Structures are given as C-alpha cells and as structure tokens.
Amino acid sequence: MLRVHNLSVQFALPHKTVYAVNGIDLAVPEGKVTALIGESGCGKSVSALAAMGLLDGEESRVSWDRIVFDGKDVDDTHRPAYGKDISLIYQDPYSALNPRLKCGYQVMEPLLIHGICDRRAARKRALEVLGDVGFSDPGRVYNMYPSELSGGMKQRVLIASAIITRPKLLIADEPTTALDVTIQAQILDLIKRLQREHRLSMLLITHDMGIVADIADEIVIMYLGRVLERGAKESIYRNPGHPYTRGLLRCIPRKQNKDRALFTIKGHVEQLMSAPAGCVFAPRCELCRESCRQTHPALVSINEHHGVYCPLTEGGPHG
Amino acid sequence: MKTSLRIIGKAAFFAALLIGIIILANYPLLILEPFGFHLQDVSLEQVVTTVTSYIGNLLHGSLGTYKRRLDVWVLIETYTGSTLVMLSLSLLIAILFGGAFGYFLSKKQKPRTSTLKLMLAITLMSVPTLIVIVGVQQFFLMLKHAGLSHLPVAGFTTWRHRILPIFCAALLPGVYLARLFANASDRVYQTEYIRAAVSKGAGRARVFFVHVLKNVFAQVCESIQSILPLLMVNMLIAEYLFYCPGLLLVMVNNYGNPDVVVGVSIVIALIYTAYSLIFNWIGRRLNHHMGIQRKGLA
C-alpha cells in the first residue's frame, strides 16, 4: 500500500542543520500492520508526518527518492487525499479534537471536506461509525463537545473520524500513550478489530513492544532517525539481529523473570545535534567495534523478510 | 449565600463609584486633598448634603438641570441615540478591521514571524488619534477640492457626517484588536487540532473559518471590553474635531455643570456596562461547553 524510499527530514537550527530522519525506507503491505518502533524523539512521528506531507514548515526540509502509494508514485501532481486515502490517529486525544466543535461534526468532517456525501448522509454515516467504535448511544455522543468525554471516549471519536472515509492507509501515532492502562487495552482491541474487519493497511507508531507483539505483522526499529532493523514480526521476535532490538526485547517484563531487576539498555539516547557519524547506536552498544563508529552499516539480510543494519549480525560480513 | 454576598459587593462598589462621581463633579479639587493640597474649602457636612441630595433626586428620576433650568434628561435624550450609533458602528468596524488585519499580521502555519508586520502594527498603534483625524480631514478636503469626494469633514446634520468620525475612532482600537487577534490566532494555529484538521484534508480557508476563527473569537471576545475605554476616548476626540457632538463631548463641554457631568457619566457608565456585559456573555456562551478555562487577553 505504501512504500517510502530514502526519506530524510532535516531541521534547520540557528547554527546547524540536523537530520531528524536520515534516509529511511518504509513499507506498509496492503491489509497488514507495520509497526514503527523506537524511543521518544527518534523520528517515528516525524517520519509518518513527512511521508504524509504534513511537515511543510519553513524550518524543516523533507526529501525522498520515491514514495509509492496504492501502486502510484507520489509527486506534486499526484498526491493521496489526506483524510480520505490516508487517515491519521493522533497520540493525544485531549488536544487533537477541536474543543469548540461538536464531536459529531468532527467525525463527519472528512466526508464533507472530500465531498463524499451531503450533510444529512454524513450525519447518518457518523452515527454508524460512532456505533462501530463502541458507543452505545451514538446520537448523544454526536451532540457532545470533547470536554464532556473521557480520554478513552475522545480517542474513540478520533478513531471514528479517521475511519469514516474507509481510508486505504491508517497511520496510528502512539494511539494509546496518553490513555491510562485500563483504557489502553480497550482502544488497542478496538483498533485490532477495525483493522481486521476493514482489512486496513496500518502504520502503527509506538514505543511499546508489548503492543507490537499483539497487533503488528511487520516491524521497523528506529533509533536517532535511522532504521536499525526491519522484518516480519515473528522473525524479529524469534531472531533479533540488532543489539538494540535484543535490548528492547529484554526490556519487556516477563512472568518468569519476576524476581530479577528489569533490564535496561545502558547509556542514554544521544541528542540529534550530536548524532554519531557511524552507527547511531554505537555509543551504547556493548559489541561496538571501531568500524561501527566510522560509517553507517549496510543492510545485512537475515532472511528474505528480515534485514539488520549491523555488521555484527550472524550471517553478516563480520558475523 | 456566596451569590448574595457577591451581589451585595457589586452593589456596594457601584454605589461607591456613584458617590465618587458626584463628589468629583461637584468638588473636583478634593481629589488633591490626600496629596496635601487644600484647594477647596468644603466641609464634610456640605459634601454629605450634596451626595444625599443627588441620590435623592436620582431615586425620584431627576438628573438635575443645566442652563436656563433645562432638565439634563433633555440633553441625554438628544445625544444618547447618536452616541449609541457611533459607538456601535465604531466597535463593529474595529472588530472587523481588527479581525482582517489580525489575520494579515498572524503567522498562520508559518513558524517565523514577520518583523515588517510587527513594525507596521506597532507604528499604527503609536500614531495618536489626533494626528490621524487631522490627516484624514486634510486628505478628504484635498479630495473634495479635486472633486473626487463629497464626504463632509465636519458637521452632524446627515448620516454622511458620521462616516469619517466613526472610521477614525475605530482605527486605533482596531489595530489593538488586530494584535490580540494575531496572538490568539498564532496560538490556535499551533494546536494539535489544527494539524488534525489539515490531516483530514481541510484547506486553508476551511481551517481558518471552521477551526481557527471560532476559537480566536472566543479568546478575543472577552478582551473586547478592554478596548471600550480607548474607543470612547477616540470618539470624544472625533466628536470634537469633526464637530459631531455626542454624550462624551456634551459632558466635556459642560464640565462646569455638576448636574450634567453626573447625569451623563451615569448614562455613559450604563452604556459601557451594557457593552461589557454583552461581550462577556458572548464569550461565556462561546466557552460554555468547552470546559476550558477562559483566557482573557487583556
């Protein structure tokens, strides 16, 4: 559904230009869920917004070799209709809904924007979708303002607004991060159900490996604006190639390790301004060699659907 | 209980204000007493008698007299209509001009501000109304001599006489509102729900009219009352220079007559309160369902 080749995003700071995203490739197969994983500030959301063309500020410069959406090249003459072909679920439902517009209007707005139907039909469809996302009384929610809803309800409204046009691609930017734990599970179940029912292609941005295990088909691991590992979920969970991925997987709390201290990856994420020249994970990597500090490693294939940007991976040149 | 106390507090405040106006209108030099200047020889009994007599008259519906024993009500009835029309139209023009100019001044979705726009706003805000009016009068006189305009630059007999005073009185408050509008607009454009609207496919016009304008107006609305005093002062200058009298000019021209000053002050205070309440109410209505803290900008 979506293929992005060599996407870069630069931010011009007063004395320096930094790469928030540095030459990443992304792919979201049709009807599948690709999870973009990484720590806060590693460029996950920026990548998604840039690929959608929503990062057109004066201080950012977005470049790519090729973006293919739904089999067609994306360029200035052909762009997917945002809100119709591609929809986005925002991280924070508390700020992503306009406080002065009724929820119903915000749900049906994409239909009105893209002229898909008239206001009456849009209202009917909005009520259907509000029912779809789990509201027992859609008519009431339709006439409510965001401040009258809880965080979980707001996120349901945002999801309803995102799926009302039956988009070809849904980008979910950490859809459960701002919610409390009990609501997170409900929203995740809802997203999973809707993805299966509508066979949605989805790019899920998250830092939670637990969520990924539950919902994703493909995984892309990002760190400091670079992709470190990509592949099918099963292959990555079974045979993680990059030291960072192995560290992330060891960070997941497990029942059998309940008496042990939780594993943490040593060190801290470097600032984008002082990102290393070679492998971006090198300063924290216990296996790092001198060559890792010199140049960004090339892609090493573990199998047909699994690649790692690390020369120390088994099967790689130094492995 | 709390509401009753609040009402009693407000009533006491207005009563104190009224007494203050009565004392100042009758014994203006008393204001200097606390600073050690004893310029008016008045006893406390005299002041109390004057105040009680005024309040007694007020309760009987009388505002006193002016010149040849004419009732102050006659003055008020004559000029209140034109003052209300001028104030309402000036306010409307200030809001419309402020909105349009504020949109021009705002950064919209661009992160950098334009120094030129900021300088333009500050320059316009610093030009005294007196100079603006004189400049406008000269300009329209020039146009009149050239046969390009027949707009009168002084007088009060027709509605056309009011056009220039209204525009001149509205200019400075309009620029002030434009700054408020631009600041509020910049804040709204930075919110996540604007980015969400863009990601739905909303164009610039839709983002502005559906998502930005209502939020900006709700923020600016309650601040509009803060420009009312400025608007009134500008109206006074405009009334004077365009010779287009209203209540404000009447009050200044009769400052030696305490009855007129007190009567007109009360009416002007009532007009001011009414406008403030209207914008306060609109602001509250706009923020009613939002559960968000209202943020007055002034």
Coordinates of C-alpha atoms in Angstrom, one line a residue:
Chain A
M1 CA 0.0 0.0 0.0
L2 CA 2.8 2.4 0.9
R3 CA 6.5 2.3 0.1
V4 CA 8.8 5.1 1.1
H5 CA 12.4 5.1 -0.2
N6 CA 15.2 7.1 1.3
L7 CA 13.1 9.5 3.3
S8 CA 15.0 12.3 5.0
V9 CA 13.9 15.2 7.2
Q10 CA 16.2 18.0 8.1
F11 CA 15.6 20.7 10.6
A12 CA 17.4 24.0 10.2
L13 CA 18.6 25.2 13.7
P14 CA 20.3 28.6 14.2
H15 CA 23.8 27.2 13.8
K16 CA 23.4 23.7 12.4
T17 CA 21.1 21.5 10.3
V18 CA 20.2 18.2 11.9
Y19 CA 18.7 15.1 10.4
A20 CA 15.6 14.1 12.4
V21 CA 15.1 11.3 9.9
N22 CA 18.1 10.1 7.8
G23 CA 17.4 8.1 4.7
I24 CA 14.9 5.6 6.0
D25 CA 12.9 3.1 3.9
L26 CA 9.4 2.1 5.0
A27 CA 6.8 -0.3 3.6
V28 CA 3.2 -1.0 4.6
P29 CA 1.8 -4.0 2.8
E30 CA -1.9 -4.0 1.9
G31 CA -4.1 -5.1 4.7
K32 CA -1.2 -5.5 7.1
V33 CA 0.1 -3.6 10.1
T34 CA 3.6 -2.2 10.1
A35 CA 4.9 -1.1 13.4
L36 CA 7.4 1.7 13.6
I37 CA 9.2 1.3 17.0
G38 CA 11.7 3.5 18.8
E39 CA 12.3 5.6 21.8
S40 CA 10.8 9.1 22.1
G41 CA 12.5 11.6 19.8
C42 CA 13.9 9.0 17.4
G43 CA 11.9 10.3 14.5
K44 CA 8.9 7.9 14.3
S45 CA 6.2 10.5 14.2
V46 CA 8.2 12.9 12.1
S47 CA 8.7 10.1 9.5
A48 CA 5.0 9.5 9.3
L49 CA 4.1 13.2 9.1
A50 CA 6.7 13.8 6.5
A51 CA 5.6 10.8 4.4
M52 CA 2.0 12.2 4.6
G53 CA 3.3 15.7 3.5
L54 CA 2.2 17.2 6.8
L55 CA 5.6 18.6 7.7
D56 CA 5.9 21.6 5.5
G57 CA 7.2 24.1 8.0
E58 CA 9.8 26.7 7.0
E59 CA 12.4 25.1 9.3
S60 CA 12.0 21.5 8.0
R61 CA 13.2 20.1 4.7
V62 CA 11.7 16.8 3.6
S63 CA 13.3 14.8 0.8
W64 CA 12.8 11.3 -0.6
D65 CA 13.8 9.2 -3.6
R66 CA 10.4 7.7 -4.2
I67 CA 7.1 7.3 -2.4
V68 CA 4.6 4.8 -3.9
F69 CA 1.1 4.8 -2.6
D70 CA -1.5 2.4 -3.8
G71 CA 0.7 1.5 -6.8
K72 CA 1.2 5.0 -7.9
D73 CA 4.2 7.3 -7.5
V74 CA 3.5 10.2 -5.2
D75 CA 4.7 13.6 -6.6
D76 CA 3.5 17.1 -6.9
T77 CA 0.9 16.2 -9.5
H78 CA -0.4 13.0 -7.7
R79 CA -0.8 13.0 -4.0
P80 CA -3.1 10.8 -1.9
A81 CA -6.0 12.6 -0.5
Y82 CA -5.3 13.1 3.2
G83 CA -8.3 12.3 5.3
K84 CA -9.7 10.2 2.5
D85 CA -7.0 7.8 1.3
I86 CA -4.7 8.2 4.3
S87 CA -6.0 9.0 7.8
L88 CA -4.2 9.7 11.0
I89 CA -5.0 8.9 14.6
Y90 CA -3.2 11.3 16.9
Q91 CA -1.3 10.5 20.0
D92 CA -3.1 12.8 22.4
P93 CA -6.9 12.8 22.1
Y94 CA -7.1 15.6 24.6
S95 CA -5.6 18.1 22.1
A96 CA -6.4 16.6 18.8
L97 CA -10.1 17.4 19.0
N98 CA -11.3 21.0 18.5
P99 CA -12.8 22.0 21.9
R100 CA -15.4 24.3 20.2
L101 CA -16.8 21.9 17.7
K102 CA -19.3 19.1 18.5
C103 CA -17.8 15.5 18.3
G104 CA -20.3 14.6 15.6
Y105 CA -19.2 17.3 13.3
Q106 CA -15.6 16.4 13.8
V107 CA -16.3 12.8 12.9
M108 CA -18.2 13.6 9.7
E109 CA -15.8 16.4 8.7
P110 CA -13.7 14.3 6.3
L111 CA -16.8 13.3 4.4
L112 CA -17.8 17.0 4.0
I113 CA -14.2 18.1 3.1
H114 CA -13.9 15.5 0.3
G115 CA -17.4 16.0 -0.9
I116 CA -18.2 12.3 -0.4
C117 CA -21.8 12.9 0.6
D118 CA -24.1 15.6 1.7
R119 CA -24.5 16.7 5.3
R120 CA -27.5 14.5 6.1
A121 CA -25.8 11.4 4.7
A122 CA -22.6 12.4 6.5
R123 CA -24.5 12.6 9.8
K124 CA -26.0 9.2 9.3
R125 CA -22.6 7.7 8.5
A126 CA -21.1 9.5 11.5
L127 CA -23.7 7.9 13.8
E128 CA -23.0 4.4 12.3
V129 CA -19.2 4.8 12.8
L130 CA -19.7 6.1 16.3
G131 CA -21.6 2.9 17.0
D132 CA -18.8 0.9 15.3
V133 CA -16.2 2.3 17.7
G134 CA -18.2 1.2 20.6
F135 CA -20.5 4.0 21.7
S136 CA -23.8 2.5 22.9
D137 CA -25.6 5.9 22.3
P138 CA -24.0 7.5 19.2
G139 CA -26.7 10.1 19.0
R140 CA -25.8 11.5 22.4
V141 CA -22.1 11.5 21.7
Y142 CA -22.7 13.2 18.3
N143 CA -24.0 16.2 20.1
M144 CA -21.4 16.4 22.8
Y145 CA -18.4 18.6 23.0
P146 CA -14.9 17.0 23.6
S147 CA -14.7 18.3 27.1
E148 CA -17.7 16.2 28.0
L149 CA -15.9 13.0 27.1
S150 CA -13.2 11.0 28.9
G151 CA -9.8 10.3 27.3
G152 CA -10.8 6.9 26.0
M153 CA -14.1 8.2 24.5
K154 CA -12.2 11.1 22.8
Q155 CA -9.8 8.5 21.3
R156 CA -12.8 6.6 20.0
V157 CA -14.1 9.7 18.4
L158 CA -10.7 10.3 16.8
I159 CA -10.7 6.8 15.5
A160 CA -14.2 7.2 14.2
S161 CA -13.1 10.3 12.4
A162 CA -10.1 8.5 10.9
I163 CA -12.0 5.5 9.6
I164 CA -15.2 7.2 8.4
T165 CA -13.9 7.6 4.8
R166 CA -12.6 4.0 4.8
P167 CA -9.0 5.1 4.2
K168 CA -6.6 2.8 2.3
L169 CA -3.9 3.6 4.9
L170 CA -4.3 4.4 8.6
I171 CA -1.4 5.9 10.5
A172 CA -1.8 5.5 14.3
D173 CA 0.7 7.7 16.1
E174 CA 1.0 6.1 19.6
P175 CA -2.8 5.9 19.9
T176 CA -2.7 4.6 23.5
T177 CA 0.2 6.6 25.0
A178 CA -1.9 9.4 26.5
L179 CA -4.5 7.0 28.0
D180 CA -4.5 5.1 31.3
V181 CA -3.7 1.4 31.3
T182 CA -7.2 0.1 31.5
I183 CA -8.4 2.2 28.6
Q184 CA -5.2 1.3 26.5
A185 CA -6.3 -2.3 26.3
Q186 CA -9.8 -1.3 25.1
I187 CA -8.5 1.1 22.5
L188 CA -6.0 -1.5 21.3
D189 CA -8.7 -4.1 21.0
L190 CA -10.8 -1.7 19.0
I191 CA -8.0 -0.8 16.6
K192 CA -7.3 -4.5 16.1
R193 CA -10.9 -5.3 15.5
L194 CA -11.4 -2.4 13.0
Q195 CA -8.1 -3.3 11.2
R196 CA -9.3 -6.9 10.7
E197 CA -12.9 -6.0 9.8
H198 CA -12.0 -3.4 7.3
R199 CA -8.7 -5.0 6.2
L200 CA -7.0 -1.7 6.9
S201 CA -3.3 -1.2 6.0
M202 CA -1.9 0.4 9.0
L203 CA 1.3 2.1 10.1
L204 CA 1.5 1.9 13.9
I205 CA 3.9 4.2 15.6
T206 CA 4.7 3.1 19.1
H207 CA 7.5 2.6 21.7
D208 CA 5.7 -0.3 23.3
M209 CA 7.0 -3.7 22.2
G210 CA 4.0 -5.3 24.0
I211 CA 1.5 -3.6 21.7
V212 CA 3.6 -4.6 18.7
A213 CA 3.6 -8.3 19.7
D214 CA -0.2 -8.1 19.8
I215 CA -1.0 -6.3 16.6
A216 CA 1.8 -5.9 14.1
D217 CA 2.7 -8.0 11.1
E218 CA 5.9 -6.2 10.1
I219 CA 8.3 -4.3 12.4
V220 CA 10.7 -1.4 11.7
I221 CA 13.0 -0.5 14.6
M222 CA 14.2 3.2 14.6
Y223 CA 16.9 4.9 16.6
L224 CA 18.1 8.5 16.3
G225 CA 16.4 9.0 12.9
R226 CA 17.8 5.8 11.3
V227 CA 16.3 2.4 10.8
L228 CA 18.3 -0.3 12.6
E229 CA 16.3 -3.4 11.8
R230 CA 13.2 -4.4 9.8
G231 CA 11.3 -7.6 9.2
A232 CA 8.4 -9.8 9.9
K233 CA 7.3 -9.8 13.5
E234 CA 7.8 -13.5 14.1
S235 CA 11.3 -13.4 12.6
I236 CA 12.4 -10.3 14.7
Y237 CA 10.9 -11.7 17.9
R238 CA 12.5 -15.1 17.3
N239 CA 15.8 -14.0 16.0
P240 CA 16.5 -10.3 16.8
G241 CA 19.6 -9.2 14.8
H242 CA 20.5 -5.8 16.2
P243 CA 21.9 -5.3 19.7
Y244 CA 19.3 -2.5 20.2
T245 CA 16.4 -4.8 19.2
R246 CA 17.7 -7.5 21.6
G247 CA 17.9 -4.9 24.3
L248 CA 14.3 -3.7 23.6
L249 CA 13.1 -7.3 23.8
R250 CA 14.9 -7.9 27.1
C251 CA 13.2 -4.8 28.5
I252 CA 9.7 -6.4 28.3
P253 CA 8.7 -7.6 31.8
R254 CA 8.1 -11.4 31.9
K255 CA 6.5 -13.6 34.5
Q256 CA 9.4 -16.0 34.7
N257 CA 11.8 -13.0 35.4
K258 CA 9.7 -11.5 38.1
D259 CA 12.4 -11.8 40.8
R260 CA 15.1 -10.2 38.6
A261 CA 15.6 -6.5 38.2
L262 CA 14.1 -5.2 34.9
F263 CA 16.7 -5.0 32.1
T264 CA 17.7 -1.5 30.9
I265 CA 19.8 -0.5 27.9
K266 CA 22.9 1.2 29.3
G267 CA 23.6 4.8 28.4
H268 CA 21.2 7.3 27.0
V269 CA 19.9 8.5 23.6
E270 CA 22.3 11.0 22.1
Q271 CA 20.9 14.3 21.0
L272 CA 20.2 14.7 17.3
M273 CA 22.7 17.5 17.1
S274 CA 25.5 15.3 18.3
A275 CA 24.4 12.1 16.5
P276 CA 27.4 9.8 15.8
A277 CA 28.8 9.6 12.3
G278 CA 28.7 5.8 12.0
C279 CA 26.2 3.5 13.6
V280 CA 23.9 5.7 15.7
F281 CA 23.6 3.1 18.4
A282 CA 27.4 2.7 18.6
P283 CA 27.9 4.8 21.8
R284 CA 25.5 2.4 23.7
C285 CA 26.4 -0.8 22.0
E286 CA 28.4 -3.4 24.1
L287 CA 29.5 -5.1 20.9
C288 CA 30.6 -2.0 19.1
R289 CA 33.8 -2.1 17.0
E290 CA 35.9 0.7 15.7
S291 CA 34.5 0.2 12.2
C292 CA 30.9 0.8 13.6
R293 CA 32.0 4.4 14.6
Q294 CA 33.2 5.2 11.1
T295 CA 30.4 4.6 8.7
H296 CA 26.7 3.7 8.9
P297 CA 26.5 -0.1 8.5
A298 CA 25.0 -1.5 5.3
L299 CA 21.8 -3.7 5.4
V300 CA 22.5 -7.3 6.3
S301 CA 19.8 -9.8 5.3
I302 CA 19.0 -12.4 7.9
N303 CA 16.3 -13.9 5.7
E304 CA 14.0 -12.9 2.8
H305 CA 11.9 -10.7 5.2
H306 CA 14.3 -9.7 7.8
G307 CA 17.2 -7.2 7.5
V308 CA 19.6 -5.6 10.0
Y309 CA 21.8 -2.5 9.8
C310 CA 24.6 -4.1 11.9
P311 CA 27.8 -5.8 10.6
L312 CA 28.0 -8.0 13.8
T313 CA 24.8 -9.8 12.9
E314 CA 25.0 -13.5 12.3
G315 CA 25.1 -14.0 8.6
G316 CA 26.7 -10.6 8.1
P317 CA 30.3 -9.9 6.9
H318 CA 31.7 -10.0 10.5
G319 CA 29.1 -12.4 12.0
Chain B
M1 CA -25.1 32.9 50.4
K2 CA -21.9 33.3 48.3
T3 CA -24.0 34.7 45.4
S4 CA -25.8 37.1 47.7
L5 CA -22.5 38.4 49.1
R6 CA -21.2 38.8 45.6
I7 CA -24.3 40.8 44.6
I8 CA -24.0 43.0 47.7
G9 CA -20.3 43.5 47.0
K10 CA -21.0 44.7 43.4
A11 CA -23.9 46.9 44.6
A12 CA -21.6 48.5 47.2
F13 CA -18.9 49.0 44.5
F14 CA -21.3 50.8 42.1
A15 CA -22.7 52.9 45.0
A16 CA -19.2 53.9 45.9
L17 CA -18.4 54.7 42.3
L18 CA -21.6 56.9 42.0
I19 CA -20.7 58.7 45.2
G20 CA -17.2 59.3 43.8
I21 CA -18.6 60.7 40.6
I22 CA -20.9 63.0 42.5
I23 CA -18.1 64.3 44.7
L24 CA -15.7 64.7 41.8
A25 CA -18.3 66.5 39.6
N26 CA -19.2 69.0 42.4
Y27 CA -15.8 69.4 44.2
P28 CA -13.1 68.4 41.6
L29 CA -10.3 69.8 43.6
L30 CA -11.0 67.5 46.5
I31 CA -9.1 64.8 44.6
L32 CA -5.9 66.6 45.6
E33 CA -6.7 66.6 49.3
P34 CA -4.9 63.3 50.0
F35 CA -1.8 64.7 48.4
G36 CA -1.7 67.6 50.9
F37 CA -3.2 70.3 48.6
H38 CA -6.0 72.0 50.3
L39 CA -7.5 73.9 47.4
Q40 CA -11.2 73.8 48.0
D41 CA -12.8 74.9 51.3
V42 CA -15.6 72.4 51.8
S43 CA -16.9 70.9 55.0
L44 CA -17.8 67.2 55.3
E45 CA -21.5 68.2 56.0
Q46 CA -21.6 70.1 52.7
V47 CA -20.3 67.0 50.8
V48 CA -22.7 64.7 52.6
T49 CA -25.6 67.0 51.9
T50 CA -24.7 67.3 48.2
V51 CA -24.4 63.5 47.8
T52 CA -27.6 62.7 49.6
S53 CA -29.4 65.4 47.6
Y54 CA -28.2 63.9 44.3
I55 CA -29.0 60.4 45.3
G56 CA -32.5 61.6 46.5
N57 CA -33.0 63.3 43.1
L58 CA -31.8 60.2 41.3
L59 CA -34.2 58.0 43.1
H60 CA -37.0 60.4 42.0
G61 CA -35.8 60.1 38.4
S62 CA -34.3 63.5 38.2
L63 CA -30.7 64.2 37.0
G64 CA -30.8 67.9 37.7
T65 CA -30.7 70.9 35.4
Y66 CA -28.4 72.9 33.1
K67 CA -28.5 76.4 31.6
R68 CA -31.9 78.1 32.0
R69 CA -33.2 75.4 34.2
L70 CA -33.5 72.8 31.4
D71 CA -33.7 69.2 32.5
V72 CA -30.4 67.2 32.0
W73 CA -32.7 64.4 30.6
V74 CA -33.3 66.6 27.6
L75 CA -29.6 66.6 26.8
I76 CA -29.3 62.9 27.4
E77 CA -32.3 62.1 25.2
T78 CA -30.9 64.3 22.4
Y79 CA -27.4 62.8 22.3
T80 CA -27.7 59.2 23.5
G81 CA -29.0 57.9 20.2
S82 CA -26.2 59.3 18.2
T83 CA -23.6 58.2 20.8
L84 CA -25.0 54.6 20.7
V85 CA -25.0 54.5 16.9
M86 CA -21.4 55.9 16.7
L87 CA -20.2 53.6 19.5
S88 CA -21.8 50.5 18.0
L89 CA -20.6 51.2 14.5
S90 CA -17.1 52.1 15.6
L91 CA -16.9 48.9 17.6
L92 CA -18.2 46.9 14.7
I93 CA -15.6 48.4 12.4
A94 CA -12.9 48.0 15.0
I95 CA -13.8 44.3 15.3
L96 CA -14.0 43.7 11.5
F97 CA -10.8 45.7 10.8
G98 CA -9.1 44.0 13.8
G99 CA -10.1 40.6 12.5
A100 CA -8.9 41.2 8.9
F101 CA -5.7 43.0 9.9
G102 CA -5.1 40.4 12.7
Y103 CA -5.3 37.6 10.1
F104 CA -2.8 39.5 8.0
L105 CA -0.5 40.0 11.0
S106 CA -0.7 36.4 12.2
K107 CA 1.9 33.9 11.3
K108 CA -0.7 31.3 10.3
Q109 CA 1.1 28.0 10.0
K110 CA 4.5 29.5 9.4
P111 CA 6.9 29.3 12.4
R112 CA 8.7 32.6 11.7
T113 CA 7.2 35.9 12.4
S114 CA 7.5 38.8 10.1
T115 CA 9.3 41.8 11.6
L116 CA 7.8 44.1 9.0
K117 CA 4.3 43.1 10.0
L118 CA 5.1 43.6 13.7
M119 CA 6.6 47.0 13.0
L120 CA 3.6 48.0 10.9
A121 CA 1.3 47.2 13.8
I122 CA 3.4 48.9 16.4
T123 CA 3.7 52.0 14.2
L124 CA 0.0 52.2 13.6
M125 CA -0.6 51.8 17.4
S126 CA 1.7 54.6 18.2
V127 CA 0.1 57.2 15.9
P128 CA -2.1 59.5 18.1
T129 CA -5.8 59.7 17.1
L130 CA -5.5 63.5 16.9
I131 CA -2.9 63.2 14.1
V132 CA -4.9 60.5 12.3
I133 CA -8.0 62.7 12.4
V134 CA -6.3 65.9 11.2
G135 CA -4.6 63.8 8.5
V136 CA -7.9 62.3 7.4
Q137 CA -9.6 65.7 7.3
Q138 CA -6.8 67.2 5.3
F139 CA -6.9 64.3 2.9
F140 CA -10.6 64.4 2.4
L141 CA -10.5 68.2 2.0
M142 CA -8.0 67.7 -0.7
L143 CA -10.2 65.1 -2.4
K144 CA -13.1 67.5 -2.1
H145 CA -11.2 70.3 -3.8
A146 CA -10.2 67.9 -6.5
G147 CA -13.8 66.9 -6.9
L148 CA -13.1 63.3 -6.0
S149 CA -15.1 63.1 -2.8
H150 CA -18.1 64.7 -1.3
L151 CA -17.8 63.2 2.1
P152 CA -18.2 66.0 4.7
V153 CA -15.2 66.5 7.0
A154 CA -17.2 68.3 9.8
G155 CA -20.7 68.7 11.0
F156 CA -23.5 66.5 12.2
T157 CA -26.7 67.1 10.2
T158 CA -26.7 64.0 8.0
W159 CA -25.6 60.3 8.4
R160 CA -22.7 61.0 5.9
H161 CA -21.2 63.4 8.5
R162 CA -20.7 60.4 10.8
I163 CA -18.8 58.2 8.4
L164 CA -15.3 59.7 8.9
P165 CA -15.6 60.2 12.7
I166 CA -16.7 56.5 13.1
F167 CA -13.8 55.2 11.0
C168 CA -11.2 57.5 12.7
A169 CA -12.5 56.5 16.2
A170 CA -12.3 52.8 15.2
L171 CA -8.8 52.8 13.7
L172 CA -6.6 52.6 16.9
P173 CA -8.8 50.2 18.8
G174 CA -8.9 48.1 15.6
V175 CA -5.1 47.9 15.4
Y176 CA -5.1 47.0 19.1
L177 CA -7.7 44.2 18.5
A178 CA -5.6 43.1 15.5
R179 CA -2.7 42.4 17.8
L180 CA -4.9 40.4 20.1
F181 CA -6.4 38.6 17.2
A182 CA -3.0 37.8 15.7
N183 CA -1.6 36.5 19.0
A184 CA -4.7 34.3 19.6
S185 CA -4.6 33.1 16.0
D186 CA -0.9 32.1 16.3
R187 CA -1.7 30.2 19.5
V188 CA -4.6 28.4 17.8
Y189 CA -2.6 27.6 14.7
Q190 CA 0.0 25.8 16.8
T191 CA -2.6 23.4 18.4
E192 CA -2.8 19.7 17.5
Y193 CA -6.5 20.0 16.4
I194 CA -5.4 22.3 13.6
R195 CA -2.9 19.8 12.4
A196 CA -5.6 17.1 12.8
A197 CA -7.9 19.2 10.6
V198 CA -5.2 19.6 8.0
S199 CA -4.6 15.8 8.1
K200 CA -8.3 15.4 7.3
G201 CA -7.7 17.3 4.1
A202 CA -9.1 20.6 5.2
G203 CA -7.9 23.5 3.0
R204 CA -6.6 26.9 4.3
A205 CA -10.0 28.6 4.1
R206 CA -11.8 25.7 5.9
V207 CA -9.1 25.5 8.6
F208 CA -9.5 29.3 9.2
F209 CA -13.2 29.7 9.1
V210 CA -14.2 26.4 10.8
H211 CA -11.4 25.7 13.2
V212 CA -9.5 28.9 13.9
L213 CA -12.0 31.8 13.8
K214 CA -14.4 30.5 16.4
N215 CA -11.5 29.7 18.8
V216 CA -9.8 33.0 18.2
F217 CA -13.0 35.0 18.6
A218 CA -13.8 33.2 21.8
Q219 CA -10.4 34.2 23.2
V220 CA -10.6 37.8 22.0
C221 CA -14.3 38.3 22.8
E222 CA -13.9 38.9 26.5
S223 CA -10.9 41.2 25.8
I224 CA -13.1 43.5 23.6
Q225 CA -14.4 45.2 26.7
S226 CA -10.9 46.4 27.4
I227 CA -10.8 48.4 24.2
L228 CA -14.1 50.2 25.1
P229 CA -12.4 53.0 27.2
L230 CA -9.9 53.5 24.3
L231 CA -12.8 53.6 21.8
M232 CA -14.7 56.2 24.0
V233 CA -11.7 58.5 24.3
N234 CA -11.2 58.3 20.5
M235 CA -14.8 59.0 20.0
L236 CA -14.5 62.1 22.2
I237 CA -11.6 63.4 20.0
A238 CA -13.5 62.5 16.9
E239 CA -16.7 64.3 18.1
Y240 CA -14.7 67.4 18.9
L241 CA -12.6 67.6 15.8
F242 CA -15.4 66.6 13.4
Y243 CA -17.8 68.8 15.3
C244 CA -20.2 65.9 15.6
P245 CA -21.4 66.1 19.2
G246 CA -22.4 63.1 21.3
L247 CA -22.7 62.5 25.0
L248 CA -18.9 62.5 25.6
L249 CA -18.4 65.9 24.1
V250 CA -21.5 67.2 25.9
M251 CA -20.0 66.1 29.2
V252 CA -16.6 67.8 28.5
N253 CA -18.3 71.0 27.2
N254 CA -20.4 71.2 30.4
Y255 CA -17.7 70.2 32.9
G256 CA -18.5 73.3 34.9
N257 CA -22.1 72.0 35.5
P258 CA -22.0 69.1 38.0
D259 CA -25.6 68.1 37.2
V260 CA -24.7 67.4 33.5
V261 CA -21.4 65.7 34.4
V262 CA -23.1 63.3 36.9
G263 CA -26.1 62.6 34.6
V264 CA -24.0 62.0 31.5
S265 CA -21.4 60.0 33.5
I266 CA -24.2 57.7 34.7
V267 CA -25.5 57.1 31.2
I268 CA -22.0 56.5 29.8
A269 CA -21.3 54.1 32.6
L270 CA -24.5 52.3 31.8
I271 CA -23.7 52.1 28.1
Y272 CA -20.2 50.8 29.0
T273 CA -21.6 48.3 31.4
A274 CA -24.1 47.1 28.8
Y275 CA -21.5 46.6 26.1
S276 CA -19.2 44.8 28.6
L277 CA -21.9 42.5 29.7
I278 CA -22.9 41.7 26.1
F279 CA -19.3 40.7 25.1
N280 CA -18.8 38.9 28.4
W281 CA -22.0 37.0 27.7
I282 CA -20.9 36.1 24.2
G283 CA -17.5 35.0 25.5
R284 CA -19.2 32.8 28.1
R285 CA -21.6 31.4 25.5
L286 CA -18.7 30.5 23.2
N287 CA -16.7 28.9 26.1
H288 CA -19.8 27.4 27.8
H289 CA -19.5 23.8 26.6
M290 CA -15.8 23.7 26.4
G291 CA -14.8 23.0 30.0
I292 CA -11.7 25.1 29.3
Q293 CA -10.5 28.0 31.3
R294 CA -11.4 31.2 29.7
K295 CA -8.3 33.2 29.0
G296 CA -8.9 36.9 28.7
L297 CA -6.1 38.6 26.8
A298 CA -6.2 42.0 28.4

